[in-house]
Amino acid sequence: MRLILLFFSKQRDFLVFLLLFIFSFSLVLNGNSLQRSKFLYVATGVVGDVYLLRTGVVQYFSLKQQNEQLAQENKQLHEQLLKERAQKLEELAKDPILLYAPEQYKVYRAEVIKNSYQLSKNYLIINKGQRDSIREDMGVVSPGGIVGIIDKTTTDYASVQSVLNTLSKISATHKKSGYYGTLSWDGKDPNVVQLTDIPSLATISPGDSIVTAGHSSIFPKGIPVGKVLSVNANTRDNSLLSQVKLFTNMQQLQHVYIIKNRDQAPIRAIEEQIQAQADE
């Protein structure tokens, strides 16, 4: 109470002025309708501006809050997608998966522990072997496309004859026309292989896709190989020579997939019978 009285005592001059001002202002408004109208007009405009400013401020902070909420939701969705992708990769790493034709092929995942690509006869070593049902002459691919063929196996490891090996011969097809030939490597560019033995009547253009032909028991039909860079005619045998850029980056391989053809044994048996008859 004492503080209140002290406050009024110190501010008495201002309070007296304020009371007199309010009293005088009310007399002006009550006595002059024009002045009252002007005052109400100005007051309405001021109040409107104040409310407009208030609304803008509220919307600004509300928009900021909404943006933060959207950012949080996007973050949660992104994390969920990453989680689902990680779960799929984890499942893929744990167990063999079926790919291409479920009844005929089984696929195993393996890590690359050694990889050469600067030699004329390049090989990879992977951390899967006989213990994991890996056998010779199984196809090896990456998420991008073909890599090579299993060459030798031990209990826990296997060597892979790389597609970057001058001894490598793989049947491949020009996807657009269906003509097929032989995929090999000339030992030069580790990103480019050669497709030969395709008839010259085939129409092949730069940018066309090359895939596996499926004419052996090693690779299924249609596995990506690469894109045509250039095409030249071979006048000696009336065929085409295509330079093909591999989809797989052979210099950055970290993991691969081994394709097991369940029908490989009976197919090989028939092939051997045919070969034996041809040799007679």
Coordinates of C-alpha atoms in Angstrom, one line a residue:
M1 CA 0.0 0.0 0.0
R2 CA 2.8 2.3 0.9
L3 CA 4.5 1.6 -2.4
I4 CA 1.3 2.4 -4.3
L5 CA 0.9 5.7 -2.5
L6 CA 4.6 6.5 -3.2
F7 CA 4.1 5.7 -6.9
F8 CA 1.1 8.0 -7.2
S9 CA 2.9 10.7 -5.3
K10 CA 5.9 10.6 -7.7
Q11 CA 3.7 10.5 -10.9
R12 CA 1.0 12.9 -9.8
D13 CA 1.9 15.6 -12.4
F14 CA 1.7 13.1 -15.2
L15 CA -1.5 11.5 -13.9
V16 CA -3.2 15.0 -13.6
F17 CA -2.2 15.8 -17.2
L18 CA -3.5 12.4 -18.4
L19 CA -6.9 13.0 -16.7
L20 CA -7.2 16.5 -18.1
F21 CA -6.2 15.3 -21.6
I22 CA -8.8 12.5 -21.5
F23 CA -11.5 14.9 -20.2
S24 CA -10.7 17.5 -22.9
F25 CA -10.6 14.9 -25.6
S26 CA -14.0 13.6 -24.6
L27 CA -15.5 17.1 -24.7
V28 CA -14.2 17.6 -28.2
L29 CA -15.7 14.3 -29.4
N30 CA -19.0 14.9 -27.7
G31 CA -19.3 18.4 -28.9
N32 CA -18.2 18.0 -32.5
S33 CA -19.6 15.1 -34.6
L34 CA -17.1 15.8 -37.4
Q35 CA -14.1 15.5 -35.0
R36 CA -15.7 12.3 -33.6
S37 CA -16.1 10.8 -37.1
K38 CA -12.5 11.6 -37.9
F39 CA -11.3 10.1 -34.7
L40 CA -13.3 6.9 -35.2
Y41 CA -12.0 6.7 -38.8
V42 CA -8.4 7.1 -37.7
A43 CA -8.9 4.7 -34.8
T44 CA -10.4 2.1 -37.0
G45 CA -7.6 2.3 -39.4
V46 CA -5.0 2.1 -36.7
V47 CA -6.7 -0.9 -35.1
G48 CA -7.0 -2.6 -38.5
D49 CA -3.3 -2.1 -39.2
V50 CA -2.5 -3.4 -35.7
Y51 CA -4.6 -6.5 -36.3
L52 CA -3.1 -7.0 -39.8
L53 CA 0.3 -6.7 -38.4
R54 CA -0.6 -9.2 -35.6
T55 CA -2.0 -11.6 -38.2
G56 CA 1.1 -11.4 -40.3
V57 CA 3.3 -12.0 -37.3
V58 CA 1.2 -15.0 -36.2
Q59 CA 1.2 -16.4 -39.7
Y60 CA 5.0 -16.0 -40.0
F61 CA 5.6 -17.8 -36.8
S62 CA 3.0 -20.4 -37.7
L63 CA 4.6 -20.9 -41.1
K64 CA 8.0 -21.3 -39.5
Q65 CA 6.4 -23.9 -37.2
Q66 CA 4.8 -25.7 -40.2
N67 CA 8.1 -25.7 -42.1
E68 CA 9.8 -27.2 -39.1
Q69 CA 7.1 -29.8 -38.8
L70 CA 7.4 -30.7 -42.5
A71 CA 11.2 -30.9 -42.2
Q72 CA 10.8 -33.3 -39.3
E73 CA 8.3 -35.4 -41.2
N74 CA 10.6 -35.5 -44.2
K75 CA 13.5 -36.6 -42.0
Q76 CA 11.3 -39.4 -40.5
L77 CA 10.3 -40.6 -44.0
H78 CA 13.9 -40.5 -45.2
E79 CA 15.0 -42.5 -42.1
Q80 CA 12.2 -45.0 -42.7
L81 CA 13.2 -45.5 -46.3
L82 CA 16.8 -46.0 -45.3
K83 CA 15.7 -48.4 -42.6
E84 CA 13.7 -50.4 -45.1
R85 CA 16.5 -50.5 -47.6
A86 CA 19.0 -51.5 -44.9
Q87 CA 16.6 -54.3 -43.8
K88 CA 16.4 -55.6 -47.4
L89 CA 20.2 -55.5 -47.8
E90 CA 20.6 -57.3 -44.5
E91 CA 18.2 -60.0 -45.6
L92 CA 20.0 -60.3 -48.8
A93 CA 23.3 -60.7 -47.0
K94 CA 22.1 -63.4 -44.6
D95 CA 20.5 -65.9 -47.0
P96 CA 20.6 -66.9 -50.6
I97 CA 17.9 -65.2 -52.6
L98 CA 16.0 -66.3 -55.7
L99 CA 16.5 -64.2 -58.8
Y100 CA 15.4 -64.2 -62.5
A101 CA 13.7 -67.6 -62.6
P102 CA 12.9 -68.9 -59.0
E103 CA 12.7 -72.5 -60.1
Q104 CA 16.0 -72.5 -61.9
Y105 CA 18.4 -70.0 -60.3
K106 CA 19.6 -69.3 -56.8
V107 CA 21.8 -66.3 -56.0
Y108 CA 24.4 -65.9 -53.2
R109 CA 26.0 -62.7 -52.0
A110 CA 29.8 -62.5 -51.5
E111 CA 32.4 -59.9 -50.5
V112 CA 35.3 -59.1 -52.8
I113 CA 38.5 -59.5 -50.9
K114 CA 40.9 -59.1 -53.9
N115 CA 40.5 -57.6 -57.3
S116 CA 42.9 -57.0 -60.2
Y117 CA 42.1 -55.0 -63.3
Q118 CA 45.4 -53.8 -64.6
L119 CA 46.7 -57.2 -65.9
S120 CA 45.9 -59.0 -69.1
K121 CA 44.4 -61.9 -67.2
N122 CA 42.5 -60.4 -64.2
Y123 CA 40.9 -62.3 -61.4
L124 CA 38.9 -61.6 -58.2
I125 CA 38.8 -63.5 -55.0
I126 CA 35.6 -63.7 -53.0
N127 CA 34.8 -64.9 -49.4
K128 CA 32.5 -67.7 -50.4
G129 CA 33.5 -71.2 -51.4
Q130 CA 32.5 -74.9 -51.4
R131 CA 31.1 -74.6 -47.8
D132 CA 28.6 -72.1 -49.3
S133 CA 27.6 -74.3 -52.3
I134 CA 29.8 -72.3 -54.6
R135 CA 31.2 -74.3 -57.6
E136 CA 33.2 -73.7 -60.7
D137 CA 31.5 -72.2 -63.8
M138 CA 28.9 -70.2 -61.8
G139 CA 28.2 -66.7 -63.2
V140 CA 29.2 -63.7 -61.1
V141 CA 27.4 -60.4 -61.3
S142 CA 27.2 -57.0 -59.6
P143 CA 24.2 -54.7 -59.0
G144 CA 25.3 -53.1 -62.3
G145 CA 25.8 -56.2 -64.5
I146 CA 28.2 -59.1 -65.3
V147 CA 31.6 -59.5 -63.5
G148 CA 32.9 -62.9 -64.5
I149 CA 32.8 -66.6 -63.9
I150 CA 33.9 -68.8 -60.9
D151 CA 37.2 -70.4 -61.9
K152 CA 38.4 -72.2 -58.8
T153 CA 37.0 -72.9 -55.3
T154 CA 38.3 -73.9 -51.9
T155 CA 36.3 -74.6 -48.8
D156 CA 35.9 -70.9 -47.9
Y157 CA 37.0 -68.9 -51.0
A158 CA 36.7 -68.8 -54.7
S159 CA 38.5 -67.1 -57.6
V160 CA 36.6 -65.4 -60.4
Q161 CA 37.8 -65.1 -63.9
S162 CA 37.1 -61.4 -64.5
V163 CA 35.4 -60.2 -67.7
L164 CA 38.6 -58.2 -67.9
N165 CA 40.5 -61.3 -68.8
T166 CA 41.8 -61.9 -72.4
L167 CA 40.7 -65.6 -72.0
S168 CA 37.1 -64.7 -71.1
K169 CA 34.4 -65.5 -73.7
I170 CA 30.8 -64.8 -72.9
S171 CA 27.8 -65.1 -75.1
A172 CA 26.0 -61.7 -75.4
T173 CA 23.1 -60.2 -77.3
H174 CA 22.3 -56.9 -78.9
K175 CA 19.1 -56.2 -77.0
K176 CA 17.3 -54.3 -79.6
S177 CA 17.8 -56.6 -82.6
G178 CA 18.3 -59.9 -80.8
Y179 CA 21.5 -60.7 -82.7
Y180 CA 24.1 -62.3 -80.5
G181 CA 27.9 -62.7 -80.6
T182 CA 30.9 -63.2 -78.3
L183 CA 32.0 -60.8 -75.6
S184 CA 35.7 -60.6 -75.0
W185 CA 38.4 -58.1 -73.8
D186 CA 41.4 -56.9 -75.7
G187 CA 43.4 -56.1 -72.6
K188 CA 43.4 -52.3 -72.9
D189 CA 40.6 -50.2 -71.3
P190 CA 39.2 -51.7 -68.0
N191 CA 35.9 -50.0 -68.7
V192 CA 35.4 -51.3 -72.3
V193 CA 35.0 -54.8 -73.7
Q194 CA 34.4 -56.0 -77.3
L195 CA 31.4 -57.7 -78.9
T196 CA 32.3 -59.7 -82.0
D197 CA 30.7 -62.2 -84.4
I198 CA 27.5 -60.2 -84.9
P199 CA 26.4 -60.3 -88.6
S200 CA 26.9 -57.0 -90.5
L201 CA 23.2 -56.9 -91.4
A202 CA 22.4 -56.1 -87.8
T203 CA 21.6 -52.4 -87.1
I204 CA 23.7 -51.4 -84.0
S205 CA 24.0 -47.8 -82.8
P206 CA 26.0 -46.1 -80.1
G207 CA 23.9 -46.1 -76.9
D208 CA 22.3 -49.5 -77.6
S209 CA 22.2 -52.0 -74.7
I210 CA 24.1 -55.3 -74.6
V211 CA 22.9 -58.1 -72.4
T212 CA 23.8 -61.8 -71.8
A213 CA 22.4 -64.2 -74.4
G214 CA 21.5 -67.0 -72.1
H215 CA 23.1 -69.6 -74.5
S216 CA 25.0 -71.3 -71.8
S217 CA 24.3 -72.8 -68.3
I218 CA 26.3 -70.0 -66.6
F219 CA 24.4 -66.7 -67.1
P220 CA 20.6 -66.3 -67.4
K221 CA 19.4 -64.4 -70.4
G222 CA 19.1 -60.7 -70.1
I223 CA 21.7 -59.7 -67.5
P224 CA 23.0 -56.2 -68.3
V225 CA 26.5 -56.0 -69.8
G226 CA 26.9 -52.4 -71.1
K227 CA 26.2 -49.7 -73.7
V228 CA 27.6 -49.6 -77.2
L229 CA 30.2 -46.9 -77.7
S230 CA 31.1 -47.5 -81.3
V231 CA 30.6 -50.0 -84.2
N232 CA 33.0 -51.0 -86.9
A233 CA 32.6 -53.4 -89.8
N234 CA 34.9 -56.4 -90.1
T235 CA 35.3 -56.9 -93.8
R236 CA 37.2 -60.2 -93.4
D237 CA 34.2 -62.2 -92.1
N238 CA 31.3 -59.8 -92.8
S239 CA 30.6 -59.1 -89.1
L240 CA 30.5 -56.2 -86.7
L241 CA 32.9 -55.2 -84.0
S242 CA 31.3 -53.2 -81.2
Q243 CA 33.1 -51.4 -78.4
V244 CA 31.0 -51.8 -75.3
K245 CA 31.3 -49.8 -72.1
L246 CA 30.6 -52.0 -69.1
F247 CA 27.8 -51.1 -66.7
T248 CA 29.8 -52.5 -63.9
N249 CA 32.7 -50.4 -62.6
M250 CA 35.3 -53.2 -62.3
Q251 CA 37.7 -51.0 -60.4
Q252 CA 35.3 -50.3 -57.4
L253 CA 33.8 -53.8 -56.7
Q254 CA 33.0 -54.4 -53.1
H255 CA 30.4 -57.2 -53.2
V256 CA 29.1 -59.5 -55.9
Y257 CA 26.4 -62.1 -56.5
I258 CA 27.0 -65.7 -57.6
I259 CA 24.3 -67.3 -59.7
K260 CA 23.7 -71.0 -59.3
N261 CA 21.9 -72.7 -62.2
R262 CA 20.1 -75.7 -60.7
D263 CA 19.9 -77.2 -64.1
Q264 CA 23.6 -76.8 -65.0
A265 CA 24.5 -80.5 -64.4
P266 CA 21.9 -82.0 -66.8
I267 CA 22.6 -79.3 -69.4
R268 CA 26.3 -80.0 -69.2
A269 CA 25.7 -83.8 -69.5
I270 CA 23.8 -83.2 -72.8
E271 CA 26.5 -80.8 -74.1
E272 CA 29.1 -83.5 -73.4
Q273 CA 27.1 -86.1 -75.2
I274 CA 26.7 -83.8 -78.2
Q275 CA 30.5 -83.0 -78.2
A276 CA 31.3 -86.7 -77.9
Q277 CA 29.2 -87.5 -81.0
A278 CA 30.8 -84.7 -82.9
D279 CA 34.3 -86.1 -82.1
E280 CA 33.4 -89.6 -83.4

